[in-house]
Short mmCIF file of C-alpha atoms in Angstrom, two decimals:
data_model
loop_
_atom_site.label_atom_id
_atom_site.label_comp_id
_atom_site.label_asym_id
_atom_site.label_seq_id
_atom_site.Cartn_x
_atom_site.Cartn_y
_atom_site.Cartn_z
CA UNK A 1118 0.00 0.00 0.00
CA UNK A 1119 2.28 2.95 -1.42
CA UNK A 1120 0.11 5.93 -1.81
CA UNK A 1121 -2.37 7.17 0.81
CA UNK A 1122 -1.14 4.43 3.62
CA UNK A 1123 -2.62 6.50 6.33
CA UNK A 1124 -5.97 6.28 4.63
CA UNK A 1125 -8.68 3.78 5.70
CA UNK A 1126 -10.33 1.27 2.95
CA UNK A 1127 -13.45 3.37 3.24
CA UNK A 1128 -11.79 7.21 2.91
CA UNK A 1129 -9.88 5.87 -0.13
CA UNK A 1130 -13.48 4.96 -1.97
CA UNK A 1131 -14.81 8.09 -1.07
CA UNK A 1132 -11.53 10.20 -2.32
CA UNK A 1133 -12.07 8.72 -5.73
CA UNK A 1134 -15.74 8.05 -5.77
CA UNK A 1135 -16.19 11.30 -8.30
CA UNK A 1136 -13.50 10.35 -10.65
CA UNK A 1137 -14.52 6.85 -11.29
CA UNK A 1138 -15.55 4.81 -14.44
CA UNK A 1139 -19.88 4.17 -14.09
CA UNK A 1140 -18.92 0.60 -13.53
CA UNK A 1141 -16.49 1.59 -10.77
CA UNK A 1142 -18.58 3.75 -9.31
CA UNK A 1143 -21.54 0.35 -8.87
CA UNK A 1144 -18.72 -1.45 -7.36
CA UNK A 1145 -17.96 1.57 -5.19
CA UNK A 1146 -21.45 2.11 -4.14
CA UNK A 1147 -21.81 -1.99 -3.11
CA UNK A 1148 -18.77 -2.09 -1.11
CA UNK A 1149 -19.71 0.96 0.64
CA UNK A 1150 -22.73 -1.18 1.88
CA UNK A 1151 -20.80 -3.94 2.67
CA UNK A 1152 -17.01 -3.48 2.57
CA UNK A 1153 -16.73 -6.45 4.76
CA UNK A 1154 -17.76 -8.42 1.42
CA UNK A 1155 -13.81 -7.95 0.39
CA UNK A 1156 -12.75 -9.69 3.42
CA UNK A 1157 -15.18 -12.95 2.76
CA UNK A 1158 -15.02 -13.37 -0.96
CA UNK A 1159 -12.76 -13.75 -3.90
CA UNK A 1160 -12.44 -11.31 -6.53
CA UNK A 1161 -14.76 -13.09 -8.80
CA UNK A 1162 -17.22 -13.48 -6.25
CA UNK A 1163 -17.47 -9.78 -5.59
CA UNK A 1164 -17.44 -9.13 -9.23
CA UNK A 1165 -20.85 -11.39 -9.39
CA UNK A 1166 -22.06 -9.63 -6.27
CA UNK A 1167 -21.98 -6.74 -7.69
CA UNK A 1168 -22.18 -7.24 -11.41
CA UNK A 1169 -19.25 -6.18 -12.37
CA UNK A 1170 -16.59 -7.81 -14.10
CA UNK A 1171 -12.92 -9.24 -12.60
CA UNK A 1172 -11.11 -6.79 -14.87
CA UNK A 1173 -13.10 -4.16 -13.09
CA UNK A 1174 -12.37 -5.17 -9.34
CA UNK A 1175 -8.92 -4.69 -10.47
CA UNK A 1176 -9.06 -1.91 -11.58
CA UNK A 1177 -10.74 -0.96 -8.91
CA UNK A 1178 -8.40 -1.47 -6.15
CA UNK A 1179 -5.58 -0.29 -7.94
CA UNK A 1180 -6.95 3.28 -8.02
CA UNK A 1181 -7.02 2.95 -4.54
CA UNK A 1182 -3.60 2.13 -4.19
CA UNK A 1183 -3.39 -1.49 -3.65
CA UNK A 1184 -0.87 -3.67 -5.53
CA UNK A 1185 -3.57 -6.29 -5.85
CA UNK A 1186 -6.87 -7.44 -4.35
CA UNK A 1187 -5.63 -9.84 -1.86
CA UNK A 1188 -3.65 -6.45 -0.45
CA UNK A 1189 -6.87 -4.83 -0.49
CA UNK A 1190 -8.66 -7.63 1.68
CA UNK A 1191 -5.91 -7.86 3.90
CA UNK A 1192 -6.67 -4.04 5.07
CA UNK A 1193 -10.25 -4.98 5.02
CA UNK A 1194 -9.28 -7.52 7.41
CA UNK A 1195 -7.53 -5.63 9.70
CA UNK A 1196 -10.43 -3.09 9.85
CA UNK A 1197 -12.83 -5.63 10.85
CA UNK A 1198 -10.85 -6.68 13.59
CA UNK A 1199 -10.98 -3.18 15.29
CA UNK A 1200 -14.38 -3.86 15.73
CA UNK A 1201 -16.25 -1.42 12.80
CA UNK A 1202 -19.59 -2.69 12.83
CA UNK A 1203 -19.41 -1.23 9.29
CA UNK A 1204 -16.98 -3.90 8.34
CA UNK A 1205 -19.18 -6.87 9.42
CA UNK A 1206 -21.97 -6.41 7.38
CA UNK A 1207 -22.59 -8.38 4.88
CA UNK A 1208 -25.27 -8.68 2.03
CA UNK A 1209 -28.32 -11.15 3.65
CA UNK A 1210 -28.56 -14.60 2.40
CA UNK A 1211 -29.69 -16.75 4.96
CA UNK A 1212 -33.51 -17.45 5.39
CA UNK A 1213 -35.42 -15.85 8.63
CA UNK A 1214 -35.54 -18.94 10.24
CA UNK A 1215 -31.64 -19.68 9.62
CA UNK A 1216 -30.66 -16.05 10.76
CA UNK A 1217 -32.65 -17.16 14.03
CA UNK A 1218 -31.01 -19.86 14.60
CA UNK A 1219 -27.70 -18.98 13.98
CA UNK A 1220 -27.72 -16.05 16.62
CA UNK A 1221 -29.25 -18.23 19.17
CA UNK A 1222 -26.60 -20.53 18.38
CA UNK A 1223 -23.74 -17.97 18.28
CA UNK A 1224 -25.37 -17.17 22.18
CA UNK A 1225 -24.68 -20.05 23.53
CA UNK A 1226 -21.02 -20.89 22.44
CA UNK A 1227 -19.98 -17.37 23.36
CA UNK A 1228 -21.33 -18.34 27.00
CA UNK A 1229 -19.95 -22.13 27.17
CA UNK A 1230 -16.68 -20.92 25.98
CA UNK A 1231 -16.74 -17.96 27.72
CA UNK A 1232 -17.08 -19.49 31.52
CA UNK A 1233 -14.04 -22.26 30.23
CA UNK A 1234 -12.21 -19.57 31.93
CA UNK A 1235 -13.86 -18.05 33.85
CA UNK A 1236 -14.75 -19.59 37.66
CA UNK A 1237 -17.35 -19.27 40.22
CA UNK A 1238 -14.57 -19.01 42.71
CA UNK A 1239 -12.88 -15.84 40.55
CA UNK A 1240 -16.43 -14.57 40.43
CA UNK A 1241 -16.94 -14.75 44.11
CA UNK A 1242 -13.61 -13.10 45.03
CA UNK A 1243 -14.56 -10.18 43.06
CA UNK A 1244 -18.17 -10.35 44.91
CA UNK A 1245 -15.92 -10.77 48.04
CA UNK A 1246 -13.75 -7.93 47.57
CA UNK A 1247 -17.12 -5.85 46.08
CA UNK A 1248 -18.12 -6.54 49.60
CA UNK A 1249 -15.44 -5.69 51.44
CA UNK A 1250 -13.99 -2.41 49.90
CA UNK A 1251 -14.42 1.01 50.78
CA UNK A 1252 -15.87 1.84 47.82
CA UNK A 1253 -16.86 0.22 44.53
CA UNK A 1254 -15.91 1.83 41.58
CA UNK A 1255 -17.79 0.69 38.24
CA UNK A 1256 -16.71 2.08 34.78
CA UNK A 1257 -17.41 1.64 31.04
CA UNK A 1258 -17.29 3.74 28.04
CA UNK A 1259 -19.63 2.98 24.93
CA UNK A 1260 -20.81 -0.09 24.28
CA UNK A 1261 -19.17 -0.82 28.08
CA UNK A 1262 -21.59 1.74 29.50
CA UNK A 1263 -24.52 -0.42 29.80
CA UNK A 1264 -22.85 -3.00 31.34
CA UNK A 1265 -21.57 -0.79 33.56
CA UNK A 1266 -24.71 0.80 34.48
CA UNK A 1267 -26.65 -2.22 35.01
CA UNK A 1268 -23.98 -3.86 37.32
CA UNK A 1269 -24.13 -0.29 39.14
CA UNK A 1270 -27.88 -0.85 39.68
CA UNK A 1271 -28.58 -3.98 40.47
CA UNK A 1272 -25.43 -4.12 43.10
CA UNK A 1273 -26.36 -0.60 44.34
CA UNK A 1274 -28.75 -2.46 46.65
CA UNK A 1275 -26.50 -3.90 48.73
CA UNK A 1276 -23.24 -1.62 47.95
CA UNK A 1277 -24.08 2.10 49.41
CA UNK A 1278 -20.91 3.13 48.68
CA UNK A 1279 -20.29 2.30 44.70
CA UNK A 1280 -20.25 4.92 41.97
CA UNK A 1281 -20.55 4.69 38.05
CA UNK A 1282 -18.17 6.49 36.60
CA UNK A 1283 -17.47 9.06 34.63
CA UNK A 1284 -20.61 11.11 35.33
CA UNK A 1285 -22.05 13.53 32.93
CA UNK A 1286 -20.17 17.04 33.38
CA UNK A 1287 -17.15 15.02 35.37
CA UNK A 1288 -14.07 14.21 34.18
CA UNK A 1289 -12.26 11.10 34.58
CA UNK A 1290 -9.50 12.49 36.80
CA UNK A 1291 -12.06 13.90 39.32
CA UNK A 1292 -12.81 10.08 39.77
CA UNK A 1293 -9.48 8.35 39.64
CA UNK A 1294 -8.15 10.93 42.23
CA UNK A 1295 -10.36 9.66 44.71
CA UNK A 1296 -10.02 5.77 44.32
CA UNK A 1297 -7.66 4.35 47.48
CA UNK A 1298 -5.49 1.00 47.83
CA UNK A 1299 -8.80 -0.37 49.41
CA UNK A 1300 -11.32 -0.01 47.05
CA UNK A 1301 -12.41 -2.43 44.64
CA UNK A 1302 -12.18 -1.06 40.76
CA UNK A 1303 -14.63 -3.21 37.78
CA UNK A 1304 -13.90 -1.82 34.46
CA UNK A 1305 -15.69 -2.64 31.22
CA UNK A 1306 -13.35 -2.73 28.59
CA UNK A 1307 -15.29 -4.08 25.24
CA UNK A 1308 -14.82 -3.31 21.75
CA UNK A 1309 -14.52 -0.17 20.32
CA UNK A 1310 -12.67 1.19 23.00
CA UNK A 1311 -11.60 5.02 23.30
CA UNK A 1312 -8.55 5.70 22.50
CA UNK A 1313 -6.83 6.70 25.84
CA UNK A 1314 -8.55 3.44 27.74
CA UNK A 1315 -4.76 1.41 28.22
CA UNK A 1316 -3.58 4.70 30.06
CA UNK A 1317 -6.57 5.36 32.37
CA UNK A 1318 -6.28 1.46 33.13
CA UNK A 1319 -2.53 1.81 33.83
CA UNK A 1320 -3.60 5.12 35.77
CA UNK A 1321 -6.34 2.98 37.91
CA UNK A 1322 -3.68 0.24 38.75
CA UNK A 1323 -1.24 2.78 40.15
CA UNK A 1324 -3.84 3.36 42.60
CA UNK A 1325 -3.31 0.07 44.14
CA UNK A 1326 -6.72 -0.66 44.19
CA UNK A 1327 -8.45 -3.97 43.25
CA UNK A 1328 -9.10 -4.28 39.82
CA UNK A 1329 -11.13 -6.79 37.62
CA UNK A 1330 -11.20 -5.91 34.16
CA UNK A 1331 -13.80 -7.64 31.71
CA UNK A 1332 -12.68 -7.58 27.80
CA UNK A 1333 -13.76 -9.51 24.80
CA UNK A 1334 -12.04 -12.68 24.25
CA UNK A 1335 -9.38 -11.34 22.26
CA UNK A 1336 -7.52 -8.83 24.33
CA UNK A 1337 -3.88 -9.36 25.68
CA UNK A 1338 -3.82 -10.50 29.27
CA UNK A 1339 -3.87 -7.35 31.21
CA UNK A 1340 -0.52 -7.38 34.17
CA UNK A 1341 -1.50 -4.46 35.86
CA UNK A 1342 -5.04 -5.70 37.23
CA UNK A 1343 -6.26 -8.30 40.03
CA UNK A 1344 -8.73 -9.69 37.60
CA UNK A 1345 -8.73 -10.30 33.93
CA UNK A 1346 -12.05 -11.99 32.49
CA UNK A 1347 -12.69 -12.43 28.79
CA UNK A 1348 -15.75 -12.96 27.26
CA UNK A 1349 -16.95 -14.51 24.11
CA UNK A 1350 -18.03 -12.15 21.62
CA UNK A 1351 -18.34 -13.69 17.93
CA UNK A 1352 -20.95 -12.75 16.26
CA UNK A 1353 -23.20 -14.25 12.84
CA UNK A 1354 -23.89 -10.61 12.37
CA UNK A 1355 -22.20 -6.98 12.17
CA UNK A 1356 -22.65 -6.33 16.13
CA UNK A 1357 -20.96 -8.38 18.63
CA UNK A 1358 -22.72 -10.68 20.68
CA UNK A 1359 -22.62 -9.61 24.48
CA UNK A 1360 -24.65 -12.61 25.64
CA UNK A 1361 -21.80 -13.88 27.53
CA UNK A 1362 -21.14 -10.30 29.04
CA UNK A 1363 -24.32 -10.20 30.13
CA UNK A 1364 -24.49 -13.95 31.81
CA UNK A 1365 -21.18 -13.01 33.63
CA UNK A 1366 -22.47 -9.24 34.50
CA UNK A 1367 -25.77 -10.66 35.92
CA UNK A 1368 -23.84 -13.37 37.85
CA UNK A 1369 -21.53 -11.25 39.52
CA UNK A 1370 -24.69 -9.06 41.00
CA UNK A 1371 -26.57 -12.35 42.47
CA UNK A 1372 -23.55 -13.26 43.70
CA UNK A 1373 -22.77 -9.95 45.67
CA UNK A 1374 -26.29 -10.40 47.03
CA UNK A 1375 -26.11 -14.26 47.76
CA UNK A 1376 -22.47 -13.24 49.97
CA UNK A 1377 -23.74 -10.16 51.52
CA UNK A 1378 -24.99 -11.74 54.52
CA UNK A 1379 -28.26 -10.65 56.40
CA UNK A 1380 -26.89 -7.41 58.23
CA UNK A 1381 -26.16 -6.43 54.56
CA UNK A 1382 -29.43 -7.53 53.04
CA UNK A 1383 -31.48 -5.58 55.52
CA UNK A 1384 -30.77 -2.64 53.12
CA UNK A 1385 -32.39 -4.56 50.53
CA UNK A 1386 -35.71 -5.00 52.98
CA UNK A 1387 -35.54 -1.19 53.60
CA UNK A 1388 -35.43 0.16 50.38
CA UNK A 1389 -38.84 -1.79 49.53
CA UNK A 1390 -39.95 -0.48 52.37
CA UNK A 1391 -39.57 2.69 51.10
CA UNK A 1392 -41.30 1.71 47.77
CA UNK A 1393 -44.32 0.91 49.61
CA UNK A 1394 -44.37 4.28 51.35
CA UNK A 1395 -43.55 6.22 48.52
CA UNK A 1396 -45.87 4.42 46.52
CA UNK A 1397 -43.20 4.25 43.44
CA UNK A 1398 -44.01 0.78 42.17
#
């Protein structure tokens, strides 16, 4: 890849989308649809995709700078692994039914697979440690947010002192400054992550704190942190499949509760008091 190396698969389309040949330009507009069809198929089977002919699709990635096609695929490649939902599209060819089935299917490997690794006893010593820390810190950016959110929720019934963070209008230092050497630290770290998230991990760890950090399956063992859990995440379609995220997220709740032990559950038996009297549910 000589010229424009710096450019992604996609910007390079759209730089010579105006100056393109009509047939081109059909080729152009399908893989903007579904550029992750480069990564998938042969040359000839994107030129019957999309009508075209083989001399075209080499033409075509030429002009945008790649020696050949198998160059071109190998970028495609490398932008579908950095999670571009974009990039895992692909044209539909499955019946309903099989579509169905194959995301139910995906489900459940991601969650066998997923708890190969990972142990109720790992689980219950960050429950244990949940339990026992002066305060329970719970972050996630994107996609991480809801998991973060809902673990902050549900576990907010027994844990008084836990915060989600950031906050709106906060900034991430105004957080991390607080955290202490006894605290207990869960951080959400799924794909697309932003692009400072290794150095506010590496910030959190210099803290001391405990740390469990949940990742798709892919992602390096992390040295700095207590805890290192990595869930399944392969998908039949463009967005990953958090099933497994979600098993392990809802676990580690009911398992905070289960361990609490009564003095700490009496919380629980307070706040729906509470409901009663303020008549919210």
């Amino acid at each position: 890849m000589k010229p424009a190396e710096d450019k992604s698969f996609l910007q390079r389309i759209r730089r010579e989308l105006h100056q393109m040949h009509p047939t081109e330009r059909r080729l152009a507009n399908f893989v903007l649809s579904f550029p992750g069809e480069l990564a998938s198929y042969t040359a000839s089977e994107l030129a019957r995709l999309a009508n075209v002919s083989n001399a075209t699709v080499s033409r075509f990635v030429q002009r945008l700078g790649y020696t050949n096609y198998d160059e071109a695929r190998r970028h495609v490649r490398s932008e579908q692994r950095s999670g571009a939902a974009l990039f895992r599209v692909v044209s539909p060819v499955d019946e309903p039914d099989q579509i169905l089935q194959a995301h139910l299917h995906q489900a459940h490997a991601n969650i066998d697979r997923s708890f190969e690794t990972i142990s109720l006893p790992e689980i219950d010593a960050v429950a244990q440690a949940m339990l026992s820390a002066h305060r329970v810190w719970i972050m996630g950016f994107r996609t991480s947010q809801s998991f973060a959110t809902y673990l902050h929720w549900q576990t907010l019934q027994i844990l008084e002192s836990s915060s989600y963070i950031p906050q709106s209008g906060q900034t991430l230092a105004e957080h991390v400054a607080s955290i202490r050497k006894d605290d207990c630290v869960i951080i959400f770290g799924l794909r697309r992550q932003i692009r400072t998230f290794p150095r506010i991990v590496e910030q959190i760890s210099k803290t001391s704190a405990k740390i469990l950090l949940i990742t798709d399956d892919d992602s390096r063992k992390a040295q700095p942190v207590t805890w290192h859990f990595r869930c399944q995440t392969a998908a039949s379609g463009p967005l990953y499949n958090h099933a497994a995220v979600m098993v392990l997220t809802h676990l580690l709740a009911t398992r905070v509760l289960d361990l609490a032990g009564a003095s700490r559950r009496r919380r629980l038996s307070t706040i729906e008091a509470l409901h009663d009297s303020l008549q919210e549910m």
